[in-house]
C-alpha positions in Angstrom: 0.0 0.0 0.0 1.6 3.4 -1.2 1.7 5.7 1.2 0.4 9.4 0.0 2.4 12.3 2.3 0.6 15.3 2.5 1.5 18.1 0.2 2.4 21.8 1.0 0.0 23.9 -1.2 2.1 27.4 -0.2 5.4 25.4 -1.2 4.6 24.2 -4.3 3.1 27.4 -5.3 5.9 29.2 -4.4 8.3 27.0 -6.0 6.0 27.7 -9.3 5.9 31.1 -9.4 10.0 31.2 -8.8 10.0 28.7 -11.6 8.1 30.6 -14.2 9.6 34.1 -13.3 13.4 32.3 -14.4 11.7 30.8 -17.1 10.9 34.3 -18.1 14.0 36.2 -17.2 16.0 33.7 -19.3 13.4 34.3 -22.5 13.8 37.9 -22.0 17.5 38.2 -22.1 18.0 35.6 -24.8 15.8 37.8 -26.9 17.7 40.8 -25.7 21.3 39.5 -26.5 19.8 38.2 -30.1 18.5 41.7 -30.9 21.3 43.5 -29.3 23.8 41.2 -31.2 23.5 43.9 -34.7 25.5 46.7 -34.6 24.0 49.7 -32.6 24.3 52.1 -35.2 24.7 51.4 -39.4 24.6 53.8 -41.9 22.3 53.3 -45.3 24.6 54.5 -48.4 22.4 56.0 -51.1 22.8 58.7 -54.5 20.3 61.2 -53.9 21.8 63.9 -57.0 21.0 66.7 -54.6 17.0 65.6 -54.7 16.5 65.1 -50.6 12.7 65.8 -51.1 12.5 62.1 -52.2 14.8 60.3 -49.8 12.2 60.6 -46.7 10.0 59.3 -49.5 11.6 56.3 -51.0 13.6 55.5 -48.0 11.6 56.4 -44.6 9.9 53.6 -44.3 12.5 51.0 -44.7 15.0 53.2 -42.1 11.7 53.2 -39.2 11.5 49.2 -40.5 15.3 48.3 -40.4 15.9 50.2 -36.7 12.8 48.2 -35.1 13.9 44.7 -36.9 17.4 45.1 -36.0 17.3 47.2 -33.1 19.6 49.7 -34.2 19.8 53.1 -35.1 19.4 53.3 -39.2 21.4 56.7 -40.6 20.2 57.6 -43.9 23.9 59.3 -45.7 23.1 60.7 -49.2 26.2 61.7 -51.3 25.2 63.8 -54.5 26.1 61.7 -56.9 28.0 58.6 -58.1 31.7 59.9 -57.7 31.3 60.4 -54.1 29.6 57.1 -53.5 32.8 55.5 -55.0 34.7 57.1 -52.4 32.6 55.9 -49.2 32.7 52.4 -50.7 36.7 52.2 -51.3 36.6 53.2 -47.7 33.4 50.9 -46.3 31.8 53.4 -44.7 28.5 52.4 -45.1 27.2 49.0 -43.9 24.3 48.8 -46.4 24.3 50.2 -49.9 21.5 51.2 -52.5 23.8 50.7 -55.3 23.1 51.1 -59.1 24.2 48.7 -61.3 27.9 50.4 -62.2 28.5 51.2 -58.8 27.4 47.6 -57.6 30.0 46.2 -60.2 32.8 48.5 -58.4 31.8 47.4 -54.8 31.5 43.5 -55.5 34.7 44.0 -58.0 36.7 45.6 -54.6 35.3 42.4 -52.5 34.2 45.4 -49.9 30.9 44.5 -49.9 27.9 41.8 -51.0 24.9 41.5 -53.3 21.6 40.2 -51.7 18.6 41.7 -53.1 18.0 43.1 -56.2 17.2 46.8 -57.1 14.4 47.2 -59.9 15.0 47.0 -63.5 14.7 46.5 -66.6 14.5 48.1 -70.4 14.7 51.8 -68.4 18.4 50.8 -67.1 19.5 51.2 -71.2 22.3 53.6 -72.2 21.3 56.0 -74.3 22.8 59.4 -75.8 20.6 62.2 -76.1 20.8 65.5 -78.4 18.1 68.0 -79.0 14.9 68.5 -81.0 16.9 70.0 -84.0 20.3 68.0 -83.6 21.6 67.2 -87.1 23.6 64.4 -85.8 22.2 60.8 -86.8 24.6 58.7 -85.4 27.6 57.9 -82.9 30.3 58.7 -85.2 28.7 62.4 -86.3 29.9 63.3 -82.9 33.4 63.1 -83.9 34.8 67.0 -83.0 31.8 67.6 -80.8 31.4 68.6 -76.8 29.7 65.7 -75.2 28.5 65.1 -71.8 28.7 61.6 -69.8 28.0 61.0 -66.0 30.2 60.5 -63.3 32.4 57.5 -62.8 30.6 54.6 -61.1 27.5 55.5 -63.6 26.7 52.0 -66.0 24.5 54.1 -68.6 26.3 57.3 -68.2 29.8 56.6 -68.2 31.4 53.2 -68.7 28.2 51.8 -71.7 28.8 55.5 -73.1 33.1 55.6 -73.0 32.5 51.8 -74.6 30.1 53.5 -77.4 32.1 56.3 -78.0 35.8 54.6 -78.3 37.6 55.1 -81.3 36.0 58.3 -81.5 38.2 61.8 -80.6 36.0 64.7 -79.1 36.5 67.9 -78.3 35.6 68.0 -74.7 34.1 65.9 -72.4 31.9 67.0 -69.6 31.4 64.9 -66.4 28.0 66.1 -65.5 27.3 65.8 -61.6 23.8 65.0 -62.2 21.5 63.9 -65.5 19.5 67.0 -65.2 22.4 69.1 -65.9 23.3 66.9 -68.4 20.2 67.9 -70.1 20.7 71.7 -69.2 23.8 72.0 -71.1 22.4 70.1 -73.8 19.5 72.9 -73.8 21.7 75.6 -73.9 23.7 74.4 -77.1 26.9 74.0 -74.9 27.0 70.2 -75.7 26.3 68.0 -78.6 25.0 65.0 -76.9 24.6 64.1 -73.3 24.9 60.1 -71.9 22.5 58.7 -69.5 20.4 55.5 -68.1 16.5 55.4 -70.7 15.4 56.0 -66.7 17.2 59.1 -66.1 16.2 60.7 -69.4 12.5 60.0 -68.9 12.5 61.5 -65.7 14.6 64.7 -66.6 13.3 65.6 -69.8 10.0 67.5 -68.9 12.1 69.3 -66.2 14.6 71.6 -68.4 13.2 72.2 -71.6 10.3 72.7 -73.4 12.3 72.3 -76.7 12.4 69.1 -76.5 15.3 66.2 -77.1 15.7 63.0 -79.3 17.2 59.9 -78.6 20.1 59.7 -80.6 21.4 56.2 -80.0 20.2 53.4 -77.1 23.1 50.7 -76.1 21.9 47.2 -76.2 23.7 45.7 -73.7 22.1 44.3 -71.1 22.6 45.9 -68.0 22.1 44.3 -64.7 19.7 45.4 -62.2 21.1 47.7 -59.0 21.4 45.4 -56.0 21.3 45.9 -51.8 24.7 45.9 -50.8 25.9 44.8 -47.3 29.1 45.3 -46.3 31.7 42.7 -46.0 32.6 43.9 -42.4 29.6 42.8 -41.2 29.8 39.1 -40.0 27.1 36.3 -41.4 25.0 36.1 -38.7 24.9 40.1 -39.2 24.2 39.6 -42.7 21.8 36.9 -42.5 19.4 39.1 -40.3 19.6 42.0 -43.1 18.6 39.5 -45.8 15.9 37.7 -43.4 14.4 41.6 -42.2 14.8 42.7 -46.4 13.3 40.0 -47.2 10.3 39.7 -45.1 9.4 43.6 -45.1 5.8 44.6 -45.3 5.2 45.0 -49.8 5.4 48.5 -49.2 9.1 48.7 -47.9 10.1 47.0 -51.3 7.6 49.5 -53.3 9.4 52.7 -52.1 12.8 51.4 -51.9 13.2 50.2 -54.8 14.3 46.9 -54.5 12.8 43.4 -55.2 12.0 40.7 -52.1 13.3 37.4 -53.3 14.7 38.2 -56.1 18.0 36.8 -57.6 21.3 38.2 -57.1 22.4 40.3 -60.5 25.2 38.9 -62.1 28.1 41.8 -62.8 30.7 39.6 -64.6 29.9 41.4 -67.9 29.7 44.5 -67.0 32.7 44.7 -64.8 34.6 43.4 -68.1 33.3 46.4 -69.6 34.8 48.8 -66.9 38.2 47.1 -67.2 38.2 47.9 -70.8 37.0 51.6 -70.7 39.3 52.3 -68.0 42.5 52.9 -69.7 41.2 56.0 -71.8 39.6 57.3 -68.6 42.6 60.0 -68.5 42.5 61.0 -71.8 38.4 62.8 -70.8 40.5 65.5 -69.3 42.3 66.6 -72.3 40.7 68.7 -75.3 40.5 67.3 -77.2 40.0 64.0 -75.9 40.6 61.0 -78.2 39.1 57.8 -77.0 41.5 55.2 -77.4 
């Protein structure tokens, strides 16, 4: 016959409550240390060409997303244009990059920094050269002797497609534009021939500086790789993993504004960062007038 002791209600209730407070301790700072294990503070890397208006736009959202995922403190940097985003990622300075496709080519070229989502794309990311309403020219080689403008180093449609268009070619001066808009305001005011740029940029600029109107003179057909998120290679994997994982499983309006494509697969740059390498030898020759091409 088993003998049943008597049990001690206030003990075990006690020993219960201790219990499920530890229980709850340990949950809280295992969920603490995971949250707390991202950096306290990264910096979002992103070309704004002087437009600010549109970064709280296209890019508050996912800053207010990333700090509450990742518990850390999301700083928004803009540089102006494509030059001076070559120079923060040489250094790493950033720890996440909206990169277009040229200066994503740079960045994974460097090994600084790695592709995990995919920026938007498509027929819009063509090179094309642009000259006004009442150009004469008709093709590439009628701007032999002429002023052109490209974009700034780090540009795909602006600078390395166009150099790789125009080679062989010697022209009286080359502009580096700092932004596709003024680009187009040279080209307005007749002190340019032709001005390079991305089918995007020239849709969105056009309207804004003349009522004259332009042509497309020439579109590249290359293919040219989507833009991708960039994270930085000084991040460690676990880091990384929690960026993709938070990217990836944003609310569909993160994606909308920013740009970029949940998901998607990783832009292969192999091509075009074969056609940087071979544009890059005549890159001194731009400053000369003229400047011959080869």
């Amino acid at each position: 016959m088993i003998k049943i002791l008597p049990s001690s209600p206030g003990f075990t209730i006690k020993m219960l409550s201790r219990t499920l407070l530890l229980i709850s301790v340990l949950i809280a700072l295992f969920g603490c240390q995971s949250r707390q294990s991202f950096p306290e503070r990264i910096t979002l890397g992103v070309v704004s060409f002087g437009e600010s208006e549109k970064l709280e736009k296209n890019y508050g959202e996912l800053k207010t997303y990333l700090e509450d995922e990742l518990n850390s403190i999301v700083e928004l940097e803009p540089t102006y244009n494509e030059r001076q985003a070559i120079s923060q990622i040489n250094d790493n300075a950033w720890e996440i990059v909206v990169a277009s496709p040229g200066l994503a080519a740079i960045a994974v070229s460097k090994g600084n920094y790695l592709p995990i989502l995919p920026l938007e794309g498509g027929l819009n990311s063509r090179s094309v050269f642009i000259v006004r309403q009442d150009s004469p020219l008709k093709n590439l080689n009628q701007l032999n002797g002429k002023a052109v403008a490209l974009g700034q180093p780090g540009s795909a449609t602006g600078y390395y497609l166009a150099l790789y268009n125009l080679h062989g070619l010697t022209l009286s001066e080359v502009r580096l534009a700092s932004t596709p808009k003024q680009a187009l305001e040279w080209l307005a005011d007749g002190e340019i021939a032709a001005a390079a740029m991305s089918l995007e940029q020239y849709n969105t600029y056009r309207a804004q500086v003349s009522q004259n109107g332009f042509r497309m003179l020439f579109q590249d057909q290359h293919h040219v790789p989507n833009g991708a998120i960039l994270v930085s290679e000084k991040l460690s994997q676990i880091e990384q993993e929690a960026l993709y994982k938070a990217l990836s499983n944003a609310p569909p309006m993160i994606p909308a504004s920013a740009g970029y494509v949940a998901n998607g697969p990783i832009p292969d740059y192999k091509d075009l960062m074969e056609i940087i390498k071979q544009v890059t030898p005549i890159t001194p020759n731009l400053q000369k007038k003229p400047a011959p091409l080869y």
